PDB file of C-alpha atoms and ligand atoms in Angstrom:
ATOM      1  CA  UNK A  14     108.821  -1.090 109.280  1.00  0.00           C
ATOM      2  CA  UNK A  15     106.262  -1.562 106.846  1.00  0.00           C
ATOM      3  CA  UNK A  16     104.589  -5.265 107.229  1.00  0.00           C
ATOM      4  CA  UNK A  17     102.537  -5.260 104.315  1.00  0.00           C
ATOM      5  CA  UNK A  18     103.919  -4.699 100.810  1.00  0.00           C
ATOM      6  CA  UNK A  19     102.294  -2.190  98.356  1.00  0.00           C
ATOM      7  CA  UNK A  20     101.591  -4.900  95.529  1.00  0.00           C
ATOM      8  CA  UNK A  21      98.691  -6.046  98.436  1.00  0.00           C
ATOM      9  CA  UNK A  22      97.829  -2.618  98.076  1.00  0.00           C
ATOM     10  CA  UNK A  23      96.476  -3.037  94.444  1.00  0.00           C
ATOM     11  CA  UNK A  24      93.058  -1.646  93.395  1.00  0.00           C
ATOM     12  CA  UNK A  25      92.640  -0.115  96.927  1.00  0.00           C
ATOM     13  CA  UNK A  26      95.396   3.226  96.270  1.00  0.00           C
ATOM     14  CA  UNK A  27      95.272   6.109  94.625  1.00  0.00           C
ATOM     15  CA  UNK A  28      97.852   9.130  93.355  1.00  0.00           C
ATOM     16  CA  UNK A  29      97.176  12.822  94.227  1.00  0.00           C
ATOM     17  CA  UNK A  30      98.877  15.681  93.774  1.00  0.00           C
ATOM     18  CA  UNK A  31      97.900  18.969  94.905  1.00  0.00           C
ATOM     19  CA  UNK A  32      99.181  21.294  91.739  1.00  0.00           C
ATOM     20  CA  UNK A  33     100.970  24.573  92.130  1.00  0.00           C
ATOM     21  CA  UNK A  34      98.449  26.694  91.494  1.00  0.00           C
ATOM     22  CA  UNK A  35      96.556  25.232  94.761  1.00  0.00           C
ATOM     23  CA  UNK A  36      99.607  25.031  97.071  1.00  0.00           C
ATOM     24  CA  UNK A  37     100.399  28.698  95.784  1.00  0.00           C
ATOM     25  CA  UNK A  38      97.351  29.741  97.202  1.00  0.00           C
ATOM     26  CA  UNK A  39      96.966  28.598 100.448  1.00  0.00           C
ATOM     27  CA  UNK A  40      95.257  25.561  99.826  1.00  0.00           C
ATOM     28  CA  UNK A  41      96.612  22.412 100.852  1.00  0.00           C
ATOM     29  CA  UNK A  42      94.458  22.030 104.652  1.00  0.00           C
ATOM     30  CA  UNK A  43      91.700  22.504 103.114  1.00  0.00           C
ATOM     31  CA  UNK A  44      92.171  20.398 100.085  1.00  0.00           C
ATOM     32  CA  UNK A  45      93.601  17.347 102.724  1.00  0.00           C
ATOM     33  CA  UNK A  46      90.709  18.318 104.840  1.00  0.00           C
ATOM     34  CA  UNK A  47      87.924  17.560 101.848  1.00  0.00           C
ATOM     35  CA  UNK A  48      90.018  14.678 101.286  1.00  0.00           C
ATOM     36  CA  UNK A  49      90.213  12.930 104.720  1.00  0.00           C
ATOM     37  CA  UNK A  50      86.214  14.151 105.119  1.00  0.00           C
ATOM     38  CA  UNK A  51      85.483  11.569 101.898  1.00  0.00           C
ATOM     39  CA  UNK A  52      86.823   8.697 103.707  1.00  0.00           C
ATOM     40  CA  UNK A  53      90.679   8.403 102.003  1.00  0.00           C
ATOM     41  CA  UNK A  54      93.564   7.524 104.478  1.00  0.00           C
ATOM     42  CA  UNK A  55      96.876   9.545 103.754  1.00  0.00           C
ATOM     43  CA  UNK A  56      99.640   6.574 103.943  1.00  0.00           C
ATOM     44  CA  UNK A  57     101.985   8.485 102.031  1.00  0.00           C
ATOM     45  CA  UNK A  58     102.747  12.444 101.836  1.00  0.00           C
ATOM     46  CA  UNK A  59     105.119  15.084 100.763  1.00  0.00           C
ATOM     47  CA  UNK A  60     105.936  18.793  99.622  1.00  0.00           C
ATOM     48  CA  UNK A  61     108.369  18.498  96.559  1.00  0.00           C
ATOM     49  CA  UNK A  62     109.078  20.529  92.877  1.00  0.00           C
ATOM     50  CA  UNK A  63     109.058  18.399  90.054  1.00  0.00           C
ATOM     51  CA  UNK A  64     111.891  19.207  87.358  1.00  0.00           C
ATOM     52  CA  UNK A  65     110.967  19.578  84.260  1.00  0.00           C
ATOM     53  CA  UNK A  66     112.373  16.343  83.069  1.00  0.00           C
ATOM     54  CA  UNK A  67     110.557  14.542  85.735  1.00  0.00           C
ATOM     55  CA  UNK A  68     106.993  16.539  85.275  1.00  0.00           C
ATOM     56  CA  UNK A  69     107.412  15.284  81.530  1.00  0.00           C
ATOM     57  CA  UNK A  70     108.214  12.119  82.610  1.00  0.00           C
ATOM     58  CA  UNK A  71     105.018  12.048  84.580  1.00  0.00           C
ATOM     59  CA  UNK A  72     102.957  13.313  81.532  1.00  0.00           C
ATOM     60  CA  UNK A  73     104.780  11.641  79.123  1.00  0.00           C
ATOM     61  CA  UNK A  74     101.124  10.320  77.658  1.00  0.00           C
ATOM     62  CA  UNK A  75     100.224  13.769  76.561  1.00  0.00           C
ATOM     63  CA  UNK A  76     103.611  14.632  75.236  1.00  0.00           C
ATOM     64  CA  UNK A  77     101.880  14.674  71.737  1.00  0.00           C
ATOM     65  CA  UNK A  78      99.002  16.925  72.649  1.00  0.00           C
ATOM     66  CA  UNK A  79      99.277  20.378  72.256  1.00  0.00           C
ATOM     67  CA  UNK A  80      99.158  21.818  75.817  1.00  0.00           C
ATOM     68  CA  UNK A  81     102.008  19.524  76.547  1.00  0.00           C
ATOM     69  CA  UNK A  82     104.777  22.247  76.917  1.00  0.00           C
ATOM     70  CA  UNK A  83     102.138  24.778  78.593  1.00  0.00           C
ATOM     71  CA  UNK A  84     101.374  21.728  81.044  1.00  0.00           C
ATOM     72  CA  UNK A  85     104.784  20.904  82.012  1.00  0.00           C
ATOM     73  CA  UNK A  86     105.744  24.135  82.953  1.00  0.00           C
ATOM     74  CA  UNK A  87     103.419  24.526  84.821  1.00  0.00           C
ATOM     75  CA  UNK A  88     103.444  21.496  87.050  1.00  0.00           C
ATOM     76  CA  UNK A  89     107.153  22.327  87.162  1.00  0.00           C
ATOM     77  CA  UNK A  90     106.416  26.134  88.431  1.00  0.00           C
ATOM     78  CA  UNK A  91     106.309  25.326  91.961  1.00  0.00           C
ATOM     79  CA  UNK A  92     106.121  23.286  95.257  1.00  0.00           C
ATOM     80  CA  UNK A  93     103.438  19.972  94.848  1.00  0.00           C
ATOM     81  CA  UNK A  94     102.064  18.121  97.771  1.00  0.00           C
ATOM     82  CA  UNK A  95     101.633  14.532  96.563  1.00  0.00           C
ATOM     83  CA  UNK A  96      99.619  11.768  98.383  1.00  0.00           C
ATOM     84  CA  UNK A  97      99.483   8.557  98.433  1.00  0.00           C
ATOM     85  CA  UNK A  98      95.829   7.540  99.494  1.00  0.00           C
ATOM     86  CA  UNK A  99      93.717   4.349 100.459  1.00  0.00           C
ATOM     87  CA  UNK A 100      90.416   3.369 100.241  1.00  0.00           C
ATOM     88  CA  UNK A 101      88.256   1.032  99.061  1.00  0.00           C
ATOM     89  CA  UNK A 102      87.495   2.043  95.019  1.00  0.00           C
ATOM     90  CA  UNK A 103      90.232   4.793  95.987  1.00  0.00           C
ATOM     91  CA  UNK A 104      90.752   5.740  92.079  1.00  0.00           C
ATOM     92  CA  UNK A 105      86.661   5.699  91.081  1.00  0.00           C
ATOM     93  CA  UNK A 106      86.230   7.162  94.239  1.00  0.00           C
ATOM     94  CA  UNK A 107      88.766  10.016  94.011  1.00  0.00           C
ATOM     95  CA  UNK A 108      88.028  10.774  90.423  1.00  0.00           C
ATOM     96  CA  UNK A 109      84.109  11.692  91.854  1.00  0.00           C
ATOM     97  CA  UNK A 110      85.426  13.746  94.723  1.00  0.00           C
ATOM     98  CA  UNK A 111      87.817  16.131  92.615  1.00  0.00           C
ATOM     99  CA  UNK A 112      85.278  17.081  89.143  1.00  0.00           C
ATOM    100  CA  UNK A 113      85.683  16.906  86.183  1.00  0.00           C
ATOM    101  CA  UNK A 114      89.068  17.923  84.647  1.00  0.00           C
ATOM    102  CA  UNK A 115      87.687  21.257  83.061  1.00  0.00           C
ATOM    103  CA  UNK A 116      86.628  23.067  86.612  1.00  0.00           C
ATOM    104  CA  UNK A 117      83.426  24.722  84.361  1.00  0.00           C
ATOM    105  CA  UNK A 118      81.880  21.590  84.056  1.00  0.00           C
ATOM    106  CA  UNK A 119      83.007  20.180  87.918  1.00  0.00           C
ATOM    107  CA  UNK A 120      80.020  19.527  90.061  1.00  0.00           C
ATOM    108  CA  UNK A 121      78.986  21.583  92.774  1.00  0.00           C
ATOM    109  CA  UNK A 122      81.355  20.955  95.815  1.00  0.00           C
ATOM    110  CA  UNK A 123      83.874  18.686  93.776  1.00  0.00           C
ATOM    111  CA  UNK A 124      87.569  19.917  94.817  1.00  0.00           C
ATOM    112  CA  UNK A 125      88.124  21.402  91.038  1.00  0.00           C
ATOM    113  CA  UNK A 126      84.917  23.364  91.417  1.00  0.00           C
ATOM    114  CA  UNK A 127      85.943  24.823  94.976  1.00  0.00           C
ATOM    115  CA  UNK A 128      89.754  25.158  93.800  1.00  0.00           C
ATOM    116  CA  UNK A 129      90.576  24.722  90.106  1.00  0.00           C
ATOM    117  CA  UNK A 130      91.116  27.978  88.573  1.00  0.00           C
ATOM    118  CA  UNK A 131      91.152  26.924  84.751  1.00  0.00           C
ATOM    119  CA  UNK A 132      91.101  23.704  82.614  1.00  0.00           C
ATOM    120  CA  UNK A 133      94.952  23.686  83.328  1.00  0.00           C
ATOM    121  CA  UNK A 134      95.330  24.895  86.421  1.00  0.00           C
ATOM    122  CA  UNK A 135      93.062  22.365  87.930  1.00  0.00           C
ATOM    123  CA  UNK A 136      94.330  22.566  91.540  1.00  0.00           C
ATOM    124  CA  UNK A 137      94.657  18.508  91.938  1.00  0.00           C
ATOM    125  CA  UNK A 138      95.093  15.478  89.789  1.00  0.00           C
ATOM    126  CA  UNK A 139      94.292  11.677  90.321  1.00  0.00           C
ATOM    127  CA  UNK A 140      95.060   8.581  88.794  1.00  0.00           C
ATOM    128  CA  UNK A 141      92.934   7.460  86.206  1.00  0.00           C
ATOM    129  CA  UNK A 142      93.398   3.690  86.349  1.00  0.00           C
ATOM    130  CA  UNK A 143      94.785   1.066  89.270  1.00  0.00           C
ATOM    131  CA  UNK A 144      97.408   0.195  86.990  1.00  0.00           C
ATOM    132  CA  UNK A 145      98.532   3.663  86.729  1.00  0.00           C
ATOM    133  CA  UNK A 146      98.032   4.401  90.245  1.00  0.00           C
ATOM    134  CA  UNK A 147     100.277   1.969  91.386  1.00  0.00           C
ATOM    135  CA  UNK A 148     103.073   3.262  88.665  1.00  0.00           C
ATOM    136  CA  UNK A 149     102.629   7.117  90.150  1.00  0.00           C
ATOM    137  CA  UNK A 150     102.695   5.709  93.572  1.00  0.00           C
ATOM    138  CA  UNK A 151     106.217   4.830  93.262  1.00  0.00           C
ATOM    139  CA  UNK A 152     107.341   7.430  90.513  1.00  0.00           C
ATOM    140  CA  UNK A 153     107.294   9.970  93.848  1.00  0.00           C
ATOM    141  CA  UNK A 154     107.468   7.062  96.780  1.00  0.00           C
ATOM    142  CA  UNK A 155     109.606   4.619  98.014  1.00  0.00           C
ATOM    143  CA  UNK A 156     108.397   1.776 100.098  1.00  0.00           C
ATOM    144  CA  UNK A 157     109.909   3.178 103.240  1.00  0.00           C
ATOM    145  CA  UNK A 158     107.690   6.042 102.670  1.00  0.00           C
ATOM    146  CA  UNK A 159     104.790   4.587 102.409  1.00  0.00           C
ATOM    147  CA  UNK A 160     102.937   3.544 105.808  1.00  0.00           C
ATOM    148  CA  UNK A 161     100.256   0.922 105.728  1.00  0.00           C
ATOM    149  CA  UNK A 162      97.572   0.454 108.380  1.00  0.00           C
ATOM    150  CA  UNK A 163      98.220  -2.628 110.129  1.00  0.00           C
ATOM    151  CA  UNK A 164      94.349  -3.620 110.106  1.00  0.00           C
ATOM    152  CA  UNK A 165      94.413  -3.295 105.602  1.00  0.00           C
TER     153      UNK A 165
HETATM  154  P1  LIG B 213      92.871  14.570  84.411  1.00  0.00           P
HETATM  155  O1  LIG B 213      93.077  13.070  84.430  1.00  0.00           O
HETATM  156  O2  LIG B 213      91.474  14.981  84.808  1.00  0.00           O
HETATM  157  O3  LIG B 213      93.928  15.317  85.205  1.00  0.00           O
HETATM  158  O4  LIG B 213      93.006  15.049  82.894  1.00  0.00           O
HETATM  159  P2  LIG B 213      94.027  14.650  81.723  1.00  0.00           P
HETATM  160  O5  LIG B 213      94.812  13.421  82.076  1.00  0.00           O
HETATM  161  O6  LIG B 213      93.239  14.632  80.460  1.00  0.00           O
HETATM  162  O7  LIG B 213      95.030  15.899  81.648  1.00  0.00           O
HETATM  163  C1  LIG B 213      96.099  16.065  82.537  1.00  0.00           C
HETATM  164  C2  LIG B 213      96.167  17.517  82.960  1.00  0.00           C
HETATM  165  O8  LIG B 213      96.491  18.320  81.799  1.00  0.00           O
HETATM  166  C3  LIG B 213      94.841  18.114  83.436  1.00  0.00           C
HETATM  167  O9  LIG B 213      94.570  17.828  84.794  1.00  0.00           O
HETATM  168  C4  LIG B 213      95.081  19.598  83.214  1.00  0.00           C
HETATM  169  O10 LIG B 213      95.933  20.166  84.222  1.00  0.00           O
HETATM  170  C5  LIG B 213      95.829  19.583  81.878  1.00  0.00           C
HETATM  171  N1  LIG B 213      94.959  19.677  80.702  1.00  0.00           N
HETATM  172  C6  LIG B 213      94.067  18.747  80.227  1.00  0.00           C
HETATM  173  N2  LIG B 213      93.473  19.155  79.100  1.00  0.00           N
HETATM  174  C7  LIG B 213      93.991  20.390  78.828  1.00  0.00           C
HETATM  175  C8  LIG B 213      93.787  21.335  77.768  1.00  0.00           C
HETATM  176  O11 LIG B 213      92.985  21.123  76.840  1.00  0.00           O
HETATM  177  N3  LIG B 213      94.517  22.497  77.821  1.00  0.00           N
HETATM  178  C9  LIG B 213      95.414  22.755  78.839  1.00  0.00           C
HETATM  179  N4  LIG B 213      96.086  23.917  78.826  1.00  0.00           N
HETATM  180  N5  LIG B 213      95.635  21.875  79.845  1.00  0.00           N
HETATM  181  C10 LIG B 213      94.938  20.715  79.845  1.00  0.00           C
END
């Protein structure tokens, strides 16, 4: 049983996914490993395929942009780990850690450098805001699945 509710959890979690193109290729340990090295606690985790209703439901703020449809199908093209993650500045943090969003201009050991493949295929996303962390936290959790240290 969860004591603590996730609304205490504000400003302190943070949304990852490991895309398709990452779990395709062998590398979600690694990826969790970089992760859990930075200093994030996992309190939430699982392996799912996004439809494509739901991936454009996720993206829906690019739905006017013109890699929308490329974008979708892609995030819709196979398995996704996502993770819920804690930490203190977890989405400033997180956003450091994983480089910038086009893996050619990613710093040197940033997860997109070590595992993005292109601009798109980007092998990992996280939230760009608290408010929208906390929105993707429970677009692919419930609060039964998400587990809270007892000491946060
Ligand atoms: P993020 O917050 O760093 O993930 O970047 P954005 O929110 O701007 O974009 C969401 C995702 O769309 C990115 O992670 C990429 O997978 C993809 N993306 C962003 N820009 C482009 C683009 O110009 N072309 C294509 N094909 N995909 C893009």
């Amino acid at each position: 049983m969860n004591m603590i509710d996730i609304d205490h959890m504000f400003g302190k979690i943070t949304l990852s996914i490991i895309k398709p193109d990452a779990v395709k290729k062998g590398h979600i340990v690694p990826i969790l490993s970089e992760i859990i090295h930075a200093g994030f606690n996992i309190i939430a985790i699982k392996m799912t395929e996004l439809s494509i209703k739901s991936a454009q439901i996720f993206y829906a703020e690019h739905q006017k942009k013109l890699f929308f449809e490329s974008l979708i199908k892609f995030m819709s093209s196979g398995p996704i780990v996502s993770v819920i993650l804690e930490k203190k500045n977890a989405v400033k943090d997180f956003r450091v850690l994983i480089g910038n969003t086009n893996p050619v201009y990613a710093k040197k050991g940033t997860i997109r450098y070590l595992y993005a493949t292109s601009l798109e295929e980007n092998a990992i996303h996280g939230s760009d805001s608290d408010q929208n962390a906390f929105k993707e936290c429970l677009f692919y959790f419930s609060h039964r699945e998400i587990f809270f240290k007892k000491d946060l």
